[in-house]
Coordinates of C-alpha atoms in Angstrom, one line a residue:
X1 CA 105.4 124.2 63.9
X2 CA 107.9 124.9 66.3
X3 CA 106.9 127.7 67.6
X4 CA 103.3 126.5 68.3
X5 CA 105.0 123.4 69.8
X6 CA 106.4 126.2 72.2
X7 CA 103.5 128.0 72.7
X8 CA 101.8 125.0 73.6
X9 CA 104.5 123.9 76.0
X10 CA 104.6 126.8 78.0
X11 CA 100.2 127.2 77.9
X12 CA 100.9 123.4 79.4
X13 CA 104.2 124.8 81.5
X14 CA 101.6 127.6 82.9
X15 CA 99.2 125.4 83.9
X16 CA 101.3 122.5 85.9
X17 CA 102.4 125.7 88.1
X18 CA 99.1 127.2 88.5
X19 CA 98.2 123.1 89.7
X20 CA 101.1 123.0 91.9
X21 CA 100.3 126.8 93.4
X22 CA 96.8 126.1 94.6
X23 CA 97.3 122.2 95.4
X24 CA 96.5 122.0 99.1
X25 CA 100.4 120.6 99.3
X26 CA 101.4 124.0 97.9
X27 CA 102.9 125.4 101.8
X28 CA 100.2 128.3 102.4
X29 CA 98.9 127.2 105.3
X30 CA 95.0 127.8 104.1
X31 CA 94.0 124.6 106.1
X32 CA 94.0 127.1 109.2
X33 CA 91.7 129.3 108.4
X34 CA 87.4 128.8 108.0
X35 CA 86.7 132.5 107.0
X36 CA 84.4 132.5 109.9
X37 CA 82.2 129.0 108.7
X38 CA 83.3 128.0 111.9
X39 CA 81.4 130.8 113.6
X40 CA 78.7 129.9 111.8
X41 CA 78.9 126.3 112.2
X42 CA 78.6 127.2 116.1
X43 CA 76.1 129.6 116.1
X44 CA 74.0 127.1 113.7
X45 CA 73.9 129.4 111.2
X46 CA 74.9 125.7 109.2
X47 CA 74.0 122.6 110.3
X48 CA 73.9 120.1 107.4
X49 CA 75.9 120.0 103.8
X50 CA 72.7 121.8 102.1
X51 CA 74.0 124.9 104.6
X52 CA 77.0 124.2 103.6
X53 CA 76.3 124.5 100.0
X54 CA 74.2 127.5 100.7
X55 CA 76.9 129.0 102.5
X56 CA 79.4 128.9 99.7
X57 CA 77.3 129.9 96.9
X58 CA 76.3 133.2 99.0
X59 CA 80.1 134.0 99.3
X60 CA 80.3 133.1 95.3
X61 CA 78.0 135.3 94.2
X62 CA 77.5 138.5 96.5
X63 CA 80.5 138.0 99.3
X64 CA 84.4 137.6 100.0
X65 CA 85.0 135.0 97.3
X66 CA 83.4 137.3 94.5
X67 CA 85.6 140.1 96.3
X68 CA 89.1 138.1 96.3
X69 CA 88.5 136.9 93.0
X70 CA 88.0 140.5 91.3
X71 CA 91.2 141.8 92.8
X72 CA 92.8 138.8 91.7
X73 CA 91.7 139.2 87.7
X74 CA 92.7 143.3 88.5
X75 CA 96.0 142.2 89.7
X76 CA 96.6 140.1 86.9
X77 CA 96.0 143.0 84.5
X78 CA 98.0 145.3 85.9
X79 CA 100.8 142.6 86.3
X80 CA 100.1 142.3 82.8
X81 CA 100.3 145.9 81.7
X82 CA 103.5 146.4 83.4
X83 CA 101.9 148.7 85.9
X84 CA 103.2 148.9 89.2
X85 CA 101.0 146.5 91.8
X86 CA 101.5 148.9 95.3
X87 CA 97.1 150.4 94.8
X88 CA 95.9 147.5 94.2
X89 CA 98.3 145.9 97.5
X90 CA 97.1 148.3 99.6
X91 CA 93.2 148.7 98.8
X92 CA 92.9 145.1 98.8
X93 CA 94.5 145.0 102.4
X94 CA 92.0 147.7 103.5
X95 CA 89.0 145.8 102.5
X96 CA 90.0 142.7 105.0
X97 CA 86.4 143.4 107.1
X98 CA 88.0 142.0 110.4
X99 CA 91.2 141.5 112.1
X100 CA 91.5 138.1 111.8
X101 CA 90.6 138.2 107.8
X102 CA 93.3 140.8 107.5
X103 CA 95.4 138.3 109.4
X104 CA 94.0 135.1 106.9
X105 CA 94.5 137.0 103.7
X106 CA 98.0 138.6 104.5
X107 CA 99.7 135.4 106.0
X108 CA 98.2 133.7 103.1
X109 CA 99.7 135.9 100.8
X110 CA 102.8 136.2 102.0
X111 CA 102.9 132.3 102.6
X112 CA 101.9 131.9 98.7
X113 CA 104.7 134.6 97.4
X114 CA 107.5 132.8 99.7
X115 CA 106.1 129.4 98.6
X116 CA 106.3 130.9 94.6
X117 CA 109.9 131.9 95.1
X118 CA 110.8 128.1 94.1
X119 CA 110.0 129.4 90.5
X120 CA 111.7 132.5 90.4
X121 CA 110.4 135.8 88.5
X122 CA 111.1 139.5 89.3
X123 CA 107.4 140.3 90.6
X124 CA 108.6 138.3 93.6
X125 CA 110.6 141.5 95.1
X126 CA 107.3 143.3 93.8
X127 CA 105.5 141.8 96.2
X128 CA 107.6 141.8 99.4
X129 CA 105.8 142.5 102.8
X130 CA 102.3 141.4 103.3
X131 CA 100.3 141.2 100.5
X132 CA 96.6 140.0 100.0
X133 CA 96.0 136.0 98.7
X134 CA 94.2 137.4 96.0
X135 CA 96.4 139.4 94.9
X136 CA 99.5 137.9 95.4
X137 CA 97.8 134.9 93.2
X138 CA 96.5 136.6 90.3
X139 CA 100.1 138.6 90.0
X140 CA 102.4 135.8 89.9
X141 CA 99.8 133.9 87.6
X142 CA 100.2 136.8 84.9
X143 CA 103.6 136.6 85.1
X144 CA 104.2 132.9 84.5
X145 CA 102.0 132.9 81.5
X146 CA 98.3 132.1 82.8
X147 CA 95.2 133.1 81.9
X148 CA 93.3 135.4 83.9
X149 CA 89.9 133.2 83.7
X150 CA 92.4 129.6 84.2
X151 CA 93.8 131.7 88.3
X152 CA 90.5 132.9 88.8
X153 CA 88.5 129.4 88.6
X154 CA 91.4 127.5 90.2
X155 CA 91.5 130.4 92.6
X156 CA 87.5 129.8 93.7
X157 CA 87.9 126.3 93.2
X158 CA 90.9 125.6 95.3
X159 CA 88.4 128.1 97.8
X160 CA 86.1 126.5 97.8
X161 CA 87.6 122.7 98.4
X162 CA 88.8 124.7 101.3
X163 CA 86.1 125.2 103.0
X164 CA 84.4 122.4 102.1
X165 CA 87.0 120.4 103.9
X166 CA 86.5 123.0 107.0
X167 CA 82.8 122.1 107.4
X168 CA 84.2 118.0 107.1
X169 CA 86.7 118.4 110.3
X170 CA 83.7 120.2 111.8
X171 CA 81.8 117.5 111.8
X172 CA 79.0 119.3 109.7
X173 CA 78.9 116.7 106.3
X174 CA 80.9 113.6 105.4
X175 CA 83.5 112.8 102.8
X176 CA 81.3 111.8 100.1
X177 CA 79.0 114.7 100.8
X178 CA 81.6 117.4 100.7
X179 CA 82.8 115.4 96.8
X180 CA 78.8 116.3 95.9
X181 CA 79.1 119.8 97.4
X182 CA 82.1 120.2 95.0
X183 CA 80.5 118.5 91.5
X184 CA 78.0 120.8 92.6
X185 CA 80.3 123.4 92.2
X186 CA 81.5 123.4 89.6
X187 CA 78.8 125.3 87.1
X188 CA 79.3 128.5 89.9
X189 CA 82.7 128.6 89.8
X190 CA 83.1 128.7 86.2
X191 CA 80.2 130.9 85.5
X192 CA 81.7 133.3 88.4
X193 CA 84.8 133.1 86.9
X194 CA 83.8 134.1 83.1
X195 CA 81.6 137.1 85.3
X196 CA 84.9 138.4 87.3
X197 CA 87.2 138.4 84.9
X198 CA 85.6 141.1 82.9
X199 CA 85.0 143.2 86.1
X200 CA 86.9 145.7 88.1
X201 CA 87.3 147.3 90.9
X202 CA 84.3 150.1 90.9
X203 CA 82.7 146.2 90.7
X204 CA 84.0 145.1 94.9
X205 CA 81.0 145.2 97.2
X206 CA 79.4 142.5 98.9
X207 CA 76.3 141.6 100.8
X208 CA 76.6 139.0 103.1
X209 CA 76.3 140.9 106.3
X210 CA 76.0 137.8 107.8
X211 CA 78.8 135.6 107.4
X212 CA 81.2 138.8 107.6
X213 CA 79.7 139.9 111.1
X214 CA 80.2 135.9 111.9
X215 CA 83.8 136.6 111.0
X216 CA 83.8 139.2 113.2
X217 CA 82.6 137.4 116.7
X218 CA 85.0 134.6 115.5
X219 CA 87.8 136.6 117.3
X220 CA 86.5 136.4 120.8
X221 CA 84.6 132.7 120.4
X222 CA 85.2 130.7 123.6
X223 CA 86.7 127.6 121.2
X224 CA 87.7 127.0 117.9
X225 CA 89.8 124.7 116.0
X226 CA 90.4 127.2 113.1
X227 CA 91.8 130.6 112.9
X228 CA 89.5 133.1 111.6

């Protein structure tokens, strides 16, 4: 009895941090970044919250959310195997399509590993310099105890909330639409989620060669509030 009262605790223990990581209070800074839905916002590419809802789903299923999400499940295996994280840092940061999402991923990263110090773990000195989101997220979720399929649906979920509140500040939907967009959601995420986390990295690709060109002209649009 005890020591399922201890397994429980820490399964419980695991998931109050992975809460706390991805809670838009955590100190990453994602609320800078639109992952170029701004572009697209200006070049009415979306104009209403069914584009928005559009929008996401297409990154969900074929493009960078599908992307982040498999290196986060590979990260948290190889966390979990005891292998060393240095490939899977460094083909992850090649993959950024633009400048500015190298920039967004990175700075997320390293914002998120800084941030994750307050717990402290050894794969914290593993992951020193800049590191991918992704990655950074699915390694330190390993090694605090949580499920790969829990950080990969918080992970798209915290995403997603993201960007929903991007297209809000934009002016693109309201409050109470960007709540449907996420009920909405929900059914994606999880069924993305249960598909990543049995895939690898022979599985990265995308094909949204829209929305990562939009990234792209991001970097030289006249005015934005957001930075990539």
């Amino acid at each position: 009895m005890a020591e399922l009262h201890a397994e429980e605790r820490a399964g419980s223990q695991g998931l109050l941090r992975l809460m706390a990581w991805l809670s838009p209070a955590f100190p990453v800074g994602g609320f800078s970044y639109s992952a170029g839905l701004e572009s697209a916002v200006v070049e009415e590419h979306v104009r209403d919250g069914d584009g928005v809802e559009a929008w996401l789903g297409l990154l969900l299923a074929h493009g960078g959310l599908r992307n982040d999400a498999i290196l986060l499940a590979v990260a948290h295996r190889v966390h979990r195997e005891g292998q060393t994280l240095a490939e899977i840092v460094s083909l992850a940061t090649a993959l950024a399509g633009s400048a500015e999402r190298h920039a967004e991923t990175t700075r997320l990263g390293e914002a998120f590993v800084k941030a994750a110090a307050a717990w402290p773990h050894p794969v914290i000195d593993s992951l020193a310099g800049p590191v991918p989101y992704g990655v950074a997220v699915g390694a330190i979720a390993s090694a605090h105890g949580v499920s790969k399929l829990d950080a990969i649906a918080a992970f798209l979920h915290a995403q997603v909330s993201q960007y929903v509140s991007v297209a809000i500040r934009l002016g693109v939907i309201g409050q109470t639409r960007g709540l449907a967009i996420l009920a909405a959601a929900e059914a994606p995420i999880l069924d993305a989620a249960l598909e990543v986390s049995r895939l690898g990295l022979d599985d990265l690709g995308s094909a949204t060669i829209v929305a990562d060109t939009l990234s792209m002209r991001h970097e030289v649009q006249y005015s934005r509030l957001f930075q990539s």
